[in-house]
mmCIF file of C-alpha atoms in Angstrom:
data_model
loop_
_atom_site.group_PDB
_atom_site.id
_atom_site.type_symbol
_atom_site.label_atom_id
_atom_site.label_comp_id
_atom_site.label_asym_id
_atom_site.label_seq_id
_atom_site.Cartn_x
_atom_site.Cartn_y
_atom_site.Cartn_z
ATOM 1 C CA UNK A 21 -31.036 -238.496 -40.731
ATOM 2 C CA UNK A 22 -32.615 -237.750 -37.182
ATOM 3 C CA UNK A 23 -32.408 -240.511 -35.102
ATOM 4 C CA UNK A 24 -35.937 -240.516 -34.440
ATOM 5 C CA UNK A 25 -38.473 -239.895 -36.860
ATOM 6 C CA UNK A 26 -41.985 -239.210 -36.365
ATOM 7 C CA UNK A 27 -44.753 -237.921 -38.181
ATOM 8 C CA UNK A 28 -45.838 -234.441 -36.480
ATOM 9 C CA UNK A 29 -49.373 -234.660 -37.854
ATOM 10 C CA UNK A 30 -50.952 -233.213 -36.437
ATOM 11 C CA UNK A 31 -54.039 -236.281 -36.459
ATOM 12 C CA UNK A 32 -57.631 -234.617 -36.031
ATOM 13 C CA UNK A 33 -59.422 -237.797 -35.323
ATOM 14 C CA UNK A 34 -63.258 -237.979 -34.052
ATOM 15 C CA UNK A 35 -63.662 -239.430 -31.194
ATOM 16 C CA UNK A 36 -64.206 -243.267 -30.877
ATOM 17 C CA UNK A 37 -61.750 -243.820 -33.688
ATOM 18 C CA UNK A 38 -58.856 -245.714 -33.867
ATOM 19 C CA UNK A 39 -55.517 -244.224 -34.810
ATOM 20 C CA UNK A 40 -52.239 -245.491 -34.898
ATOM 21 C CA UNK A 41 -48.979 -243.511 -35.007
ATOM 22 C CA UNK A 42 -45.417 -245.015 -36.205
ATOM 23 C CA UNK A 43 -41.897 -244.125 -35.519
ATOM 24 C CA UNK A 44 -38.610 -245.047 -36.914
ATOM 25 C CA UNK A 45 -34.894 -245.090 -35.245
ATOM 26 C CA UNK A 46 -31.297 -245.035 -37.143
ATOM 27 C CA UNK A 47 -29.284 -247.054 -34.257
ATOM 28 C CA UNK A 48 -29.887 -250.735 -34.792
ATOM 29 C CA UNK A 49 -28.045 -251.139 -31.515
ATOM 30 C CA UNK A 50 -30.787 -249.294 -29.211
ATOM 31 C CA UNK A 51 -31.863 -251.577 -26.725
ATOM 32 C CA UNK A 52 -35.304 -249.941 -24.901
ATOM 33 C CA UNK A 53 -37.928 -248.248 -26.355
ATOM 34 C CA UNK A 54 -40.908 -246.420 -25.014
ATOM 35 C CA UNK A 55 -44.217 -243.714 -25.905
ATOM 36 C CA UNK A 56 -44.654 -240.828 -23.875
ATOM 37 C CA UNK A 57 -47.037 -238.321 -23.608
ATOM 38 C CA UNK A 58 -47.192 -234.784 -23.397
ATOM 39 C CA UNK A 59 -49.938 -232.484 -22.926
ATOM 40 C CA UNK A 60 -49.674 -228.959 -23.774
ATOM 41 C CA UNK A 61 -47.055 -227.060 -21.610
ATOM 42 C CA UNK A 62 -46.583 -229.594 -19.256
ATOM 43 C CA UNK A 63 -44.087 -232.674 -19.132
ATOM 44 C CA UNK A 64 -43.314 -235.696 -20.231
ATOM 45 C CA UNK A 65 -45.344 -238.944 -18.992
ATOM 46 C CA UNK A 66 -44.465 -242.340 -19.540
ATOM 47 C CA UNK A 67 -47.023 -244.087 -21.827
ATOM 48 C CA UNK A 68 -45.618 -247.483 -22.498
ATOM 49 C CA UNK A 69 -42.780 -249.481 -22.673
ATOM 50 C CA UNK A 70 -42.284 -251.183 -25.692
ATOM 51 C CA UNK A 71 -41.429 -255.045 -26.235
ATOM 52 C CA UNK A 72 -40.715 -257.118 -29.402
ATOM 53 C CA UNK A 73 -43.620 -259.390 -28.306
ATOM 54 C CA UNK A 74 -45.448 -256.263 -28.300
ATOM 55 C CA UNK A 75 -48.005 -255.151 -25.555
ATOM 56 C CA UNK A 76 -51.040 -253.944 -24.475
ATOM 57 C CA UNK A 77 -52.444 -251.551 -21.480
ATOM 58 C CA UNK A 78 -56.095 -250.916 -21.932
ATOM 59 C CA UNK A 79 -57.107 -249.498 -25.347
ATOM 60 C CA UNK A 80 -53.268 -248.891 -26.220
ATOM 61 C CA UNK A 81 -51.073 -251.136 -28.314
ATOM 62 C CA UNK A 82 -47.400 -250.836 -28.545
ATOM 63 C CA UNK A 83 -45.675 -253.127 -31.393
ATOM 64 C CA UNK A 84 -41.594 -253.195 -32.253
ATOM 65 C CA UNK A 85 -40.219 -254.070 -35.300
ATOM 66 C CA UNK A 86 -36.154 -254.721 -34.140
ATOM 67 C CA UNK A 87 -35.423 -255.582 -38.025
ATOM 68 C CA UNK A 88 -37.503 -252.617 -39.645
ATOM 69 C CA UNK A 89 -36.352 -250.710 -36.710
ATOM 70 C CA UNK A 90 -39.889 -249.368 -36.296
ATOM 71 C CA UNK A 91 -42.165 -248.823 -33.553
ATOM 72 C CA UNK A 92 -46.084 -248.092 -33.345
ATOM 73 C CA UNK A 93 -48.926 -247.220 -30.771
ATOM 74 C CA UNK A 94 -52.314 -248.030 -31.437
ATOM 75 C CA UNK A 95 -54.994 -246.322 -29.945
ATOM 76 C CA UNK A 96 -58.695 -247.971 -30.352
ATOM 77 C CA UNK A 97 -61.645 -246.069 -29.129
ATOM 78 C CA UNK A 98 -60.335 -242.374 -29.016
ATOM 79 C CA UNK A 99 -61.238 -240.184 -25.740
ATOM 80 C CA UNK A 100 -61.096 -237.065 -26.003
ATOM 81 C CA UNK A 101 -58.548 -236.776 -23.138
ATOM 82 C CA UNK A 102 -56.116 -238.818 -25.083
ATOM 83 C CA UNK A 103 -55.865 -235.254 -27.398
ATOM 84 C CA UNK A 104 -51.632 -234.473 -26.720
ATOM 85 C CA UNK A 105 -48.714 -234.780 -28.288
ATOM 86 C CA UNK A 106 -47.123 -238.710 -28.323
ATOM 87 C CA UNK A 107 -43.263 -238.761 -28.316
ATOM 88 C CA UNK A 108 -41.690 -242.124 -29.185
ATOM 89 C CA UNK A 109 -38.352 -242.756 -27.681
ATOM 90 C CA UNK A 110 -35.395 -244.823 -27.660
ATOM 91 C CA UNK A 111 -32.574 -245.734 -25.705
ATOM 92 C CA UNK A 112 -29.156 -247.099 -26.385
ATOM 93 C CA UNK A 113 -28.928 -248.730 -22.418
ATOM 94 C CA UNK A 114 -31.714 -251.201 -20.979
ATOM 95 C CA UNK A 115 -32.679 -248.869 -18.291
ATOM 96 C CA UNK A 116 -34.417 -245.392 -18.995
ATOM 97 C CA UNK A 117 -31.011 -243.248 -19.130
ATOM 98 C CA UNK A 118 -30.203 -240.860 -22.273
ATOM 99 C CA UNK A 119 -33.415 -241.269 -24.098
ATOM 100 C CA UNK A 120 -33.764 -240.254 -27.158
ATOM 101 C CA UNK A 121 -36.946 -238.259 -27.788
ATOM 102 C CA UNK A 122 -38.599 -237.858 -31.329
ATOM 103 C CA UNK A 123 -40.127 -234.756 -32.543
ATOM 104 C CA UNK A 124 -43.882 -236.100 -31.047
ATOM 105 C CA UNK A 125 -46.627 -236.574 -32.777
ATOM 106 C CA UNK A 126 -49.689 -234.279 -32.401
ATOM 107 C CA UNK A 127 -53.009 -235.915 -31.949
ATOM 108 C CA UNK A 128 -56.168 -234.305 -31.063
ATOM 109 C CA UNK A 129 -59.292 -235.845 -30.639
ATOM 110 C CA UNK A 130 -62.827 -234.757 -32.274
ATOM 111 C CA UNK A 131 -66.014 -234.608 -30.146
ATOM 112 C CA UNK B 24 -45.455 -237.566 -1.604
ATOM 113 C CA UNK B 25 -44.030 -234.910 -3.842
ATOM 114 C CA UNK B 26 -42.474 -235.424 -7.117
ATOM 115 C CA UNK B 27 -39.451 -233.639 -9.085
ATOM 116 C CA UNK B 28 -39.425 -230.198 -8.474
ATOM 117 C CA UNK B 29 -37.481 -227.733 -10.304
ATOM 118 C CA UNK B 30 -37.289 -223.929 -9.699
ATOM 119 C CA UNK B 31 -37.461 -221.678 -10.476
ATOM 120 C CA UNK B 32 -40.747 -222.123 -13.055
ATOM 121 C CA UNK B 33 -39.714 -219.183 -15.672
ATOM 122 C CA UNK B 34 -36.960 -217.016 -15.798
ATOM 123 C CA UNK B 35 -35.782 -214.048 -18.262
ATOM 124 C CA UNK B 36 -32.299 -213.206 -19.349
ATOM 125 C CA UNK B 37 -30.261 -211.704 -21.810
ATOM 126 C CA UNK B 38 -27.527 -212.664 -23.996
ATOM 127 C CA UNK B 39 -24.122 -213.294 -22.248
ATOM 128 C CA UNK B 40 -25.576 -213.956 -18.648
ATOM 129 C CA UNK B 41 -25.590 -217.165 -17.079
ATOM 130 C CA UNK B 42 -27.885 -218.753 -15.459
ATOM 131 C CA UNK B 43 -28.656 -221.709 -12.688
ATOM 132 C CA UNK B 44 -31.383 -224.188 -12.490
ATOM 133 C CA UNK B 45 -32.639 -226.124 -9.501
ATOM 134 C CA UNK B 46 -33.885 -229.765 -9.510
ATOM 135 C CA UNK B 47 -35.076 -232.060 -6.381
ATOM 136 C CA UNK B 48 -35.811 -235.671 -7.223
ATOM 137 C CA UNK B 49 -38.304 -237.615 -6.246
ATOM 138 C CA UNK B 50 -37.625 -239.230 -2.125
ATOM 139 C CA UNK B 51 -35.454 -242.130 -2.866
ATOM 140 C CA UNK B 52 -34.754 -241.550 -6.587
ATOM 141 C CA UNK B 53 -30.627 -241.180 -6.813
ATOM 142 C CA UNK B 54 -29.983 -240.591 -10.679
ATOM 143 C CA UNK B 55 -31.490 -237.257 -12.322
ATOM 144 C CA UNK B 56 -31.525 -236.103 -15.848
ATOM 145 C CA UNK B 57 -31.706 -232.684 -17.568
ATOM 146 C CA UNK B 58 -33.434 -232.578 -21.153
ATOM 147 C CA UNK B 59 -33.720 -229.350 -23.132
ATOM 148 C CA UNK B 60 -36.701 -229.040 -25.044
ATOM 149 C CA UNK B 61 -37.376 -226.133 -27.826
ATOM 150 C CA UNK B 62 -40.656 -225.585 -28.815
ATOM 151 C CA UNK B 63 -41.906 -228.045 -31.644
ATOM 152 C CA UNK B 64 -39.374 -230.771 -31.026
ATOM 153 C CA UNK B 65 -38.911 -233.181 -28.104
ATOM 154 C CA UNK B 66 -36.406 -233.159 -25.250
ATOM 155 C CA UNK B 67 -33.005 -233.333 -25.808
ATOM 156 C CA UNK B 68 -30.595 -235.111 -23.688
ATOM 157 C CA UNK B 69 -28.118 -232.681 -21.502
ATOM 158 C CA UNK B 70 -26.948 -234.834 -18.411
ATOM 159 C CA UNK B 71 -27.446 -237.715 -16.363
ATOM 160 C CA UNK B 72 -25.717 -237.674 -12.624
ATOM 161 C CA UNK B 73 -25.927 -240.470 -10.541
ATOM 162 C CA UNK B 74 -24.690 -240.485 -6.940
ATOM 163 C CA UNK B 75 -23.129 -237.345 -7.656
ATOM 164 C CA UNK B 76 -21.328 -238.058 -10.733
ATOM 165 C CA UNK B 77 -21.649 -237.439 -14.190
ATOM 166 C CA UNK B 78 -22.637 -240.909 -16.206
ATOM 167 C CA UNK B 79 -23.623 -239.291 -19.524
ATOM 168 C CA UNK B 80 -23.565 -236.111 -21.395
ATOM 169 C CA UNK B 81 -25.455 -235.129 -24.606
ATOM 170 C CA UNK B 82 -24.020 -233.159 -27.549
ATOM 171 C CA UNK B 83 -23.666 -229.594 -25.544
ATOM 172 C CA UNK B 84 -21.448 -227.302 -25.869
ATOM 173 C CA UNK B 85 -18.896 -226.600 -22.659
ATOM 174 C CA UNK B 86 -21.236 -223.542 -21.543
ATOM 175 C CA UNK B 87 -23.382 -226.080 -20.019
ATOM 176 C CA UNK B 88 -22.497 -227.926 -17.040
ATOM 177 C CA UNK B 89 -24.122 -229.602 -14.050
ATOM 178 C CA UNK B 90 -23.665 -231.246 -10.607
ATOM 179 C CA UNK B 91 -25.535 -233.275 -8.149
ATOM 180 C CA UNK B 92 -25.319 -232.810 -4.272
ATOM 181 C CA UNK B 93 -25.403 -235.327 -1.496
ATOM 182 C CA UNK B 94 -29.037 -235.139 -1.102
ATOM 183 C CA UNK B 95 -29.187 -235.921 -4.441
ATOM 184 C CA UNK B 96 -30.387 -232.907 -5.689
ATOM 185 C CA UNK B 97 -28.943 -230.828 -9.002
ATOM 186 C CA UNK B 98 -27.929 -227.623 -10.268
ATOM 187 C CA UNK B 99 -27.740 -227.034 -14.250
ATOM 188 C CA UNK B 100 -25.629 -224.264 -15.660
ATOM 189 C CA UNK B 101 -25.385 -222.715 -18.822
ATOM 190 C CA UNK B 102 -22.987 -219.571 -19.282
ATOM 191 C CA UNK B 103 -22.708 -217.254 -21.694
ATOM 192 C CA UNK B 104 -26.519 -217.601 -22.564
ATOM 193 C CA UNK B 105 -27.559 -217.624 -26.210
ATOM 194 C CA UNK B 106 -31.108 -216.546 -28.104
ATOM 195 C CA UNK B 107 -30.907 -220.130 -29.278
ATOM 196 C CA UNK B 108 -30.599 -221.842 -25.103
ATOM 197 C CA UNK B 109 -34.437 -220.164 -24.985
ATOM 198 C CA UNK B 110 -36.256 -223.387 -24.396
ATOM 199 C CA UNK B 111 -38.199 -225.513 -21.783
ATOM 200 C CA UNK B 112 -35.425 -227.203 -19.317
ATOM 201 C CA UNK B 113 -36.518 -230.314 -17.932
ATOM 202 C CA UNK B 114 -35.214 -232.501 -14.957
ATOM 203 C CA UNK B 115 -36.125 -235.877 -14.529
ATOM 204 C CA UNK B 116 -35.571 -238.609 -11.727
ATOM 205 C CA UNK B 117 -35.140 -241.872 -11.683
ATOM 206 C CA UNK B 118 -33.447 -245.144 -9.391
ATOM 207 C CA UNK B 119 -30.866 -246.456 -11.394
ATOM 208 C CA UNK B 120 -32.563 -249.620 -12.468
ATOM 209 C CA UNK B 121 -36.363 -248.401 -12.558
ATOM 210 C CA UNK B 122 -37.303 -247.677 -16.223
ATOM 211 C CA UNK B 123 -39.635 -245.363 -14.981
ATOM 212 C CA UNK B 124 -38.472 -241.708 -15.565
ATOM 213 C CA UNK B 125 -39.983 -239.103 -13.991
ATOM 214 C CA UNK B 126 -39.977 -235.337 -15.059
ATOM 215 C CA UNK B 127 -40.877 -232.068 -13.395
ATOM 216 C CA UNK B 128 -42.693 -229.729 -14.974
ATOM 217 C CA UNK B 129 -39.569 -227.846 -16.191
ATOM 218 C CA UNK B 130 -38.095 -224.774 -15.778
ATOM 219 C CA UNK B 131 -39.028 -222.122 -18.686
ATOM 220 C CA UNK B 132 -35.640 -220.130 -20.345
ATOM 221 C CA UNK B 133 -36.030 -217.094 -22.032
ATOM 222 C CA UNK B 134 -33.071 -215.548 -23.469
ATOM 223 C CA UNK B 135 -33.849 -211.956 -24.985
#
């Protein structure tokens, strides 16, 4: 079992939709949790951090599930710069060292 | 003010070289990372250094190996290169207790 799992999609989703993306992880004991994203051939960019209490930054929702080990992003009125791939990752320290990436999720966005 | 840069951008080899990779950190950042990322998947832990020594390695095999200098800057290392090392290497900086990780925009391996 990866320790990370993502959908890949990829999600073709017209623009000023909402779509929402989910993510498992196998180590109960991971202790941060983030999205990133990553546009084609370029690098990673933190999105989010994640919280249990969950939280918001503009039109993006991030929500963790510590039981169901499961984390989401919600993303309500599509732009079609938000078209990239979303990575959801997890780490077994507090800080941002050793992440653990998942596969990333494609999304692109439909004018 | 800049951020990570890593050099060089691509770079060819073939099977059994070895091959070096540069990374500068962001002014002020002391710990830096190096992911491996193959095409279709996400990054993959390598290293983490922090004032110059090693605080956590990923699965790798012992052809890979890294170091960090006094200015806080870092070499990667992978001997013996393999068709399967081809892949996108990123470095990434950070302080230690920012959650904020930075990347550069990666250094490009192809192994023929």
């Amino acid at each position: 079992r990866k320790e990370v799992e993502q959908d890949p999609g990829p999600f073709n989703v017209p623009e000023g939709a909402t779509v929402a993306f989910n993510c498992t992880y196998s180590n109960s004991a991971s202790q941060s949790f983030f999205w990133y994203r990553q546009d084609c051939r370029k690098e990673p960019k933190l999105l989010m951090s994640v919280y249990s209490s969950g939280n918001e930054d503009g039109r993006f929702t991030a929500q963790l599930n510590r039981a169901s080990q499961y984390i989401s992003l919600l993303i309500r009125d599509s732009k079609l710069s938000d078209s990239a791939t979303y990575l959801c990752v997890v780490s077994l320290d507090f800080g941002n060292e050793k992440l653990t990436f998942g596969t990333g999720t494609r999304l692109t966005i439909i004018p | 003010d800049a951020g990570v840069t890593q050099s060089p951008t691509h770079l060819i080899k073939t099977r059994g070289q070895h091959v070096t990779l540069r990374c500068s950190p962001i002014s002020g950042h002391k710990s830096v990372s190096w992911y491996q990322q193959v095409l279709g998947q996400g990054p993959q832990f390598i290293f983490q250094y922090y004032e110059k020594e090693e605080r956590g390695r990923g699965n790798f095999p012992d052809r890979f190996s890294a170091r960090q200098f006094p200015n806080y800057s870092s070499e990667l290392n992978v001997n013996a290169l393999l068709l399967g090392d081809s892949a996108l290497y990123l470095c990434a900086s950070s302080t230690w207790t920012n959650e904020k990780l930075f990347f550069g925009s990666g250094t490009q391996l192809s192994v023929l």
